[in-house]
Short mmCIF file of N, CA, C and O in Angstrom, two decimals:
data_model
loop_
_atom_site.label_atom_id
_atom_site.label_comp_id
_atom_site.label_asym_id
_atom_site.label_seq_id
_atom_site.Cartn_x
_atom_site.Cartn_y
_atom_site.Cartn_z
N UNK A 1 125.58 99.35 141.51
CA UNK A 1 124.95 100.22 142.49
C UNK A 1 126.05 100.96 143.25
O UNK A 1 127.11 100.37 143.50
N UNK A 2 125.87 102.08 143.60
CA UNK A 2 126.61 103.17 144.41
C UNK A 2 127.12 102.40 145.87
O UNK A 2 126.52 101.49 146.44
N UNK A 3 128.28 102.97 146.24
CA UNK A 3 128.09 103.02 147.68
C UNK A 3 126.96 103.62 148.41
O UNK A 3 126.33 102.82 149.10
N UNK A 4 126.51 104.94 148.41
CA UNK A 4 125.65 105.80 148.76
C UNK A 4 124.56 104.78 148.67
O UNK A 4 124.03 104.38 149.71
N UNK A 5 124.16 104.29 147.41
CA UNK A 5 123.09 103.63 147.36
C UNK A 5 122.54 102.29 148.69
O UNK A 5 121.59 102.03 149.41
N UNK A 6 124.34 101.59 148.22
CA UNK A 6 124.18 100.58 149.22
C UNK A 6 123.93 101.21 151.11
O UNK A 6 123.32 100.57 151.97
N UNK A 7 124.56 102.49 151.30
CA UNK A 7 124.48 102.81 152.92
C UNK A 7 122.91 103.12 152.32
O UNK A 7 122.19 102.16 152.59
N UNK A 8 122.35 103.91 151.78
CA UNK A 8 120.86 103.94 151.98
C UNK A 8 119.90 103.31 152.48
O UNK A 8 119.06 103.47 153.36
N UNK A 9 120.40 102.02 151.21
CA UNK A 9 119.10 100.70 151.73
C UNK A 9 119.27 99.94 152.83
O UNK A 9 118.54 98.97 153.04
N UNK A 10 120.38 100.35 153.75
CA UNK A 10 120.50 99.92 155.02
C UNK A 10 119.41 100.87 155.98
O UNK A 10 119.55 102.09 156.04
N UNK A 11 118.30 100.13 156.72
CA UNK A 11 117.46 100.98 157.98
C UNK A 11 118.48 102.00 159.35
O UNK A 11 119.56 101.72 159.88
N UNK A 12 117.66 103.09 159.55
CA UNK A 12 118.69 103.92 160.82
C UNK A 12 118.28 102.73 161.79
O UNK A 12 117.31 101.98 161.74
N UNK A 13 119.01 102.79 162.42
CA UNK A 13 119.24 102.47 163.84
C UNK A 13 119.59 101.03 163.82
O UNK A 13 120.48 100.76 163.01
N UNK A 14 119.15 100.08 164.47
CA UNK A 14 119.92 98.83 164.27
C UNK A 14 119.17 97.91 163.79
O UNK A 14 118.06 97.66 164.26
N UNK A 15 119.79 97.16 162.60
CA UNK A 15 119.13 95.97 162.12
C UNK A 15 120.26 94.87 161.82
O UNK A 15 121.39 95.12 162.23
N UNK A 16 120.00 93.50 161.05
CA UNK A 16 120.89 92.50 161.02
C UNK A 16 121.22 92.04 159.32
O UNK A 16 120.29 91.86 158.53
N UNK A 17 122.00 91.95 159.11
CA UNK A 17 122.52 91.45 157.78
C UNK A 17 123.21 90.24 157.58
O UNK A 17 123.51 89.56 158.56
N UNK A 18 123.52 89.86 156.35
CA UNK A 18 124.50 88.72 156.22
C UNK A 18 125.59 88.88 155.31
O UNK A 18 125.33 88.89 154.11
N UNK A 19 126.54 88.99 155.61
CA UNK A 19 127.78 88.89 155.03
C UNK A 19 128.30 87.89 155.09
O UNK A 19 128.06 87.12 156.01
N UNK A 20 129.33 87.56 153.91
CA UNK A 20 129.65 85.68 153.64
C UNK A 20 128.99 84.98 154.68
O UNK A 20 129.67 84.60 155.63
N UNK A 21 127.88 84.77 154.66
CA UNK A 21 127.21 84.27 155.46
C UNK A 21 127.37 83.66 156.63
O UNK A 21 127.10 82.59 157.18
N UNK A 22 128.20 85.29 156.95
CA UNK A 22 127.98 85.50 158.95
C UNK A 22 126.59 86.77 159.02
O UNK A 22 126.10 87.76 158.48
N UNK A 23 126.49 85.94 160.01
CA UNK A 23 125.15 87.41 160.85
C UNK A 23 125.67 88.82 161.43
O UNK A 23 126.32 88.87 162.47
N UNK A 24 125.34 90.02 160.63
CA UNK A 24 126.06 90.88 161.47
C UNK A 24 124.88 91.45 162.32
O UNK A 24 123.67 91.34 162.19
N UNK A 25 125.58 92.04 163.16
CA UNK A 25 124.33 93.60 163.44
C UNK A 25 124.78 94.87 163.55
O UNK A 25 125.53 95.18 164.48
N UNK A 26 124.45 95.64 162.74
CA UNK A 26 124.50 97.10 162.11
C UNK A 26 123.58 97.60 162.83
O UNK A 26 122.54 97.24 163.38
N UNK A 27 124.77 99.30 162.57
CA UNK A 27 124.19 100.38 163.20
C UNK A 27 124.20 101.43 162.37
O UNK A 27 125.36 101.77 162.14
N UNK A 28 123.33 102.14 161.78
CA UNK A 28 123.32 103.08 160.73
C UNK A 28 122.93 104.62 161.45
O UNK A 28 121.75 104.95 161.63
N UNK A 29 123.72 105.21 161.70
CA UNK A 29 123.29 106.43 162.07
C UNK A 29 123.30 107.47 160.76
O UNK A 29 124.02 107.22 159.79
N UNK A 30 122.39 108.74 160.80
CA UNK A 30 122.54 109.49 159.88
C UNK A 30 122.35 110.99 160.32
O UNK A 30 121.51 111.32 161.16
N UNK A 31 123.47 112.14 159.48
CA UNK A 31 123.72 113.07 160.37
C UNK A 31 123.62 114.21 159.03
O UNK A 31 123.64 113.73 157.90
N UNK A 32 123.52 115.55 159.18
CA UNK A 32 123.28 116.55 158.05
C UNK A 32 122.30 116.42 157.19
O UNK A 32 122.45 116.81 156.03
N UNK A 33 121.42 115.97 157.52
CA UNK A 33 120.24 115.79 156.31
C UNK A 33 120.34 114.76 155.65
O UNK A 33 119.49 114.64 154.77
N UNK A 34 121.34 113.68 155.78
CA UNK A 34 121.62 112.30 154.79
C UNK A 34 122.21 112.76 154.14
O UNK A 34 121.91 112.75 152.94
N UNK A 35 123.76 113.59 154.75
CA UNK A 35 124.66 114.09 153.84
C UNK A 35 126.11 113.60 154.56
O UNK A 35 127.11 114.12 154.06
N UNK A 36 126.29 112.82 155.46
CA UNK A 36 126.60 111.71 155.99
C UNK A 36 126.29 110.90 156.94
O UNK A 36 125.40 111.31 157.69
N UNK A 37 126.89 109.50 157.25
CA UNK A 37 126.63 108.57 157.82
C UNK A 37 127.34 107.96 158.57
O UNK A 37 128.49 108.14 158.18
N UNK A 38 127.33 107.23 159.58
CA UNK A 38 128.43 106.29 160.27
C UNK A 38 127.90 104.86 160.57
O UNK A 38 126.82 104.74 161.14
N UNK A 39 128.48 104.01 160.28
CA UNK A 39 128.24 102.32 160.33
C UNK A 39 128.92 102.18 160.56
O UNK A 39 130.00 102.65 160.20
N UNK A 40 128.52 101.03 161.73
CA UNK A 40 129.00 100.11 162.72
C UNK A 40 128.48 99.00 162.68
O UNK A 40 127.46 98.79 163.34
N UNK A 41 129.12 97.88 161.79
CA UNK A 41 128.77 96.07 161.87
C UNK A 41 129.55 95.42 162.63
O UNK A 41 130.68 95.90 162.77
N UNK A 42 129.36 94.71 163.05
CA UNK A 42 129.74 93.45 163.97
C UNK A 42 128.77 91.78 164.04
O UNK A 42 127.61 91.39 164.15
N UNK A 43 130.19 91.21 163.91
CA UNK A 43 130.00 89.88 163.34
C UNK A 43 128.81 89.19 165.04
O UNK A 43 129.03 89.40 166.23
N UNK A 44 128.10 88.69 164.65
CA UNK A 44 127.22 88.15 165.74
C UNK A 44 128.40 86.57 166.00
O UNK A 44 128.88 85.73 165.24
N UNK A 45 128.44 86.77 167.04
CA UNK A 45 129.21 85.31 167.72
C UNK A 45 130.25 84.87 167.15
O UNK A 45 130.71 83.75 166.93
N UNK A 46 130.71 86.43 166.85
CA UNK A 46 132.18 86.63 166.12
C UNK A 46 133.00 87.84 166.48
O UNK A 46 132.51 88.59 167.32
N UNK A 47 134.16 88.13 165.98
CA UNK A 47 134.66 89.33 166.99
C UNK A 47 135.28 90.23 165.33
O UNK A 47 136.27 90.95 165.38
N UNK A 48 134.57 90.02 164.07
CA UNK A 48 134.95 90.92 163.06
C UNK A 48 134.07 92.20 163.07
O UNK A 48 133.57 92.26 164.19
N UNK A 49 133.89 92.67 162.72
CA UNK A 49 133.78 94.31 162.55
C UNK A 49 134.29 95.01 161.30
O UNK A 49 135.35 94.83 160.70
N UNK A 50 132.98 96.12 160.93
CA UNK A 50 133.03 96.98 159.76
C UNK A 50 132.44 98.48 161.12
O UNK A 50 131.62 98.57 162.03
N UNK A 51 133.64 99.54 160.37
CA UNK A 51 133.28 100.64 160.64
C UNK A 51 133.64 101.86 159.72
O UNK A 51 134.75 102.17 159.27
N UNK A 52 132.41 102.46 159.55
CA UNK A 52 133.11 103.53 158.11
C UNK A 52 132.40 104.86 159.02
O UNK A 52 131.65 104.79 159.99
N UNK A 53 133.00 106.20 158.24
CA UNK A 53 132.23 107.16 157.90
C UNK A 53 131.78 107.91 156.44
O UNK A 53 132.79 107.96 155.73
N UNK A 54 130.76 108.44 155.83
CA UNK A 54 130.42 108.68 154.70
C UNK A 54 130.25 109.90 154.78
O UNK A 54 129.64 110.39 155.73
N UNK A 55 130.97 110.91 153.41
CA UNK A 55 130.49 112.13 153.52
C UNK A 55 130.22 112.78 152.21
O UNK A 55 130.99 112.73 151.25
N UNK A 56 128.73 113.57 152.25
CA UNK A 56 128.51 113.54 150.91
C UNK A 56 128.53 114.67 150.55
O UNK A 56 127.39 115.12 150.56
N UNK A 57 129.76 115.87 150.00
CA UNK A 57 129.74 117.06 149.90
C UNK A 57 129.47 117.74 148.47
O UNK A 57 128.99 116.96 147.66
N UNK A 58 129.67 119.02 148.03
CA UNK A 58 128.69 119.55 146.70
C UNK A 58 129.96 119.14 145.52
O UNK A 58 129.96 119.59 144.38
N UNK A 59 130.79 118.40 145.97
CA UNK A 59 132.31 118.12 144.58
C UNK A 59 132.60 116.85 144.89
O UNK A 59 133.27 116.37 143.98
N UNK A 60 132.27 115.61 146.30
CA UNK A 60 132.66 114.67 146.06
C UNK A 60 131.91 113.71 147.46
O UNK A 60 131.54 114.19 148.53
N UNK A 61 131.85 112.52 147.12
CA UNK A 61 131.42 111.46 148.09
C UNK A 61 132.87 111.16 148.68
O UNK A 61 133.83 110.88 147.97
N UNK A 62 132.91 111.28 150.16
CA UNK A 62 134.17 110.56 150.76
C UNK A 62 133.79 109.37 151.79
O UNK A 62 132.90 109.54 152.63
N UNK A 63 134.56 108.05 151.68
CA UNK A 63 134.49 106.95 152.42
C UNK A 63 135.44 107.18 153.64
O UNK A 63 136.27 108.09 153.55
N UNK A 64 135.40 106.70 154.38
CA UNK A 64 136.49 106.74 155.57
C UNK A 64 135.94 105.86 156.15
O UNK A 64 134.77 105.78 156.52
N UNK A 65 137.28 104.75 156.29
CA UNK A 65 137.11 103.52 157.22
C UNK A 65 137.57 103.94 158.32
O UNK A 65 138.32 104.91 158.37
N UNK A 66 137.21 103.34 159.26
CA UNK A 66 137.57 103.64 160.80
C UNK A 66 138.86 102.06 161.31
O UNK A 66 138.62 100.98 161.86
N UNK A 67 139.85 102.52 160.91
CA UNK A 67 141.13 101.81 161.38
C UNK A 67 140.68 100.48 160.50
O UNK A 67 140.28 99.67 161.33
N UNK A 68 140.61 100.10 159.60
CA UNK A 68 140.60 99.43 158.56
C UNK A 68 141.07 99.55 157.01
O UNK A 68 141.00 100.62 156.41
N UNK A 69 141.65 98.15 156.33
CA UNK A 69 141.52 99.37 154.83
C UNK A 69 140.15 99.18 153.97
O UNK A 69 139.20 98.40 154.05
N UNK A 70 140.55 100.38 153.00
CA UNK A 70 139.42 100.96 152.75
C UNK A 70 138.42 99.61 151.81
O UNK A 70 137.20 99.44 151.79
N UNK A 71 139.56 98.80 151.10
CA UNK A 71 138.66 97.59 150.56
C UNK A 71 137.81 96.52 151.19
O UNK A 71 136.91 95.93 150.60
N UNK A 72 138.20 96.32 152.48
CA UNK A 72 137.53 95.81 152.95
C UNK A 72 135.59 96.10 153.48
O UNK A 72 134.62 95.36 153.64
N UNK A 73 135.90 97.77 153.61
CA UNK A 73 134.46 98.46 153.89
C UNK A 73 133.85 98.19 152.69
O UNK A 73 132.63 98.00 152.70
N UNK A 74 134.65 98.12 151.35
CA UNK A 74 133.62 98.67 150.28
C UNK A 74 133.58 97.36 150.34
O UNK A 74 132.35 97.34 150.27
N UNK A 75 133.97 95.79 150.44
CA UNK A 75 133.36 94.35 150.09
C UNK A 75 131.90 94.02 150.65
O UNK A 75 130.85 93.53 150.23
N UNK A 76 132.54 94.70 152.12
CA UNK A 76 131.11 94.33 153.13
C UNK A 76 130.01 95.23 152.20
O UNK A 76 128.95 94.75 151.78
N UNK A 77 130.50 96.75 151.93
CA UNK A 77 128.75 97.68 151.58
C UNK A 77 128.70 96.91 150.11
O UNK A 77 127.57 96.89 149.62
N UNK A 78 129.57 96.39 149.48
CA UNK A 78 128.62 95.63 147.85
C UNK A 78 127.93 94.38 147.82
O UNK A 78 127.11 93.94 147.02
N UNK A 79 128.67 93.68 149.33
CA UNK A 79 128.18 92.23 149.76
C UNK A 79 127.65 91.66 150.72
O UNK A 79 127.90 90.50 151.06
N UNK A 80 126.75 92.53 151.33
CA UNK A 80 125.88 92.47 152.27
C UNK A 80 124.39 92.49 151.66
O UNK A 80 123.91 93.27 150.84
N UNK A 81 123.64 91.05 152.56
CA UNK A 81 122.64 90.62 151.96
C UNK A 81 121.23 91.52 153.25
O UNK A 81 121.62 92.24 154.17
N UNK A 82 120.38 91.36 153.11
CA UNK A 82 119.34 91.66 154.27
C UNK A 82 118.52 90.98 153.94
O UNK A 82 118.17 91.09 152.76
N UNK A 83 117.69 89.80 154.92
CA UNK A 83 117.28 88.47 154.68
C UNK A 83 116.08 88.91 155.81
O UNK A 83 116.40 89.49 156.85
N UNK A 84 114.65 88.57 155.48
CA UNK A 84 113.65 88.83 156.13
C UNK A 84 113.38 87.38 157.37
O UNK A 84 112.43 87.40 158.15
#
């Protein structure tokens, strides 16, 4: 599955996930028509953190981590669970 795919099936505004099974809570904003995005996770009763920006233009998808490297964003968006 895509990155794109994975920021998709994340809800706007704030919901909770699980990564290596810590609790985060995410913030999915979406800006240009869903032609990019910005996420903001944070570890619940933890002090880790995921922050990217996504941009989806007519020649290429660009990731941008926000003061992180970039492998770490893409572990969290392939390995993040959402648990009802």
């Amino acid at each position: 599955m895509t990155l794109l795919k994975r920021i998709q099936q994340l809800p706007l505004g704030y919901s909770e996930v699980y990564y290596q099974n810590i609790k985060y809570g995410v913030v999915k904003s979406e800006f240009n028509q869903g032609k990019s995005y910005k996420i903001y996770a944070s570890a619940l009763g933890g002090n880790d953190f995921i922050s990217l920006n996504y941009y989806c233009t007519r020649q290429h998808e660009i990731l941008k981590p926000c003061e992180m490297p970039q492998q770490k964003v893409i572990h969290f968006l392939e390995n993040y669970t959402i648990r009802c």
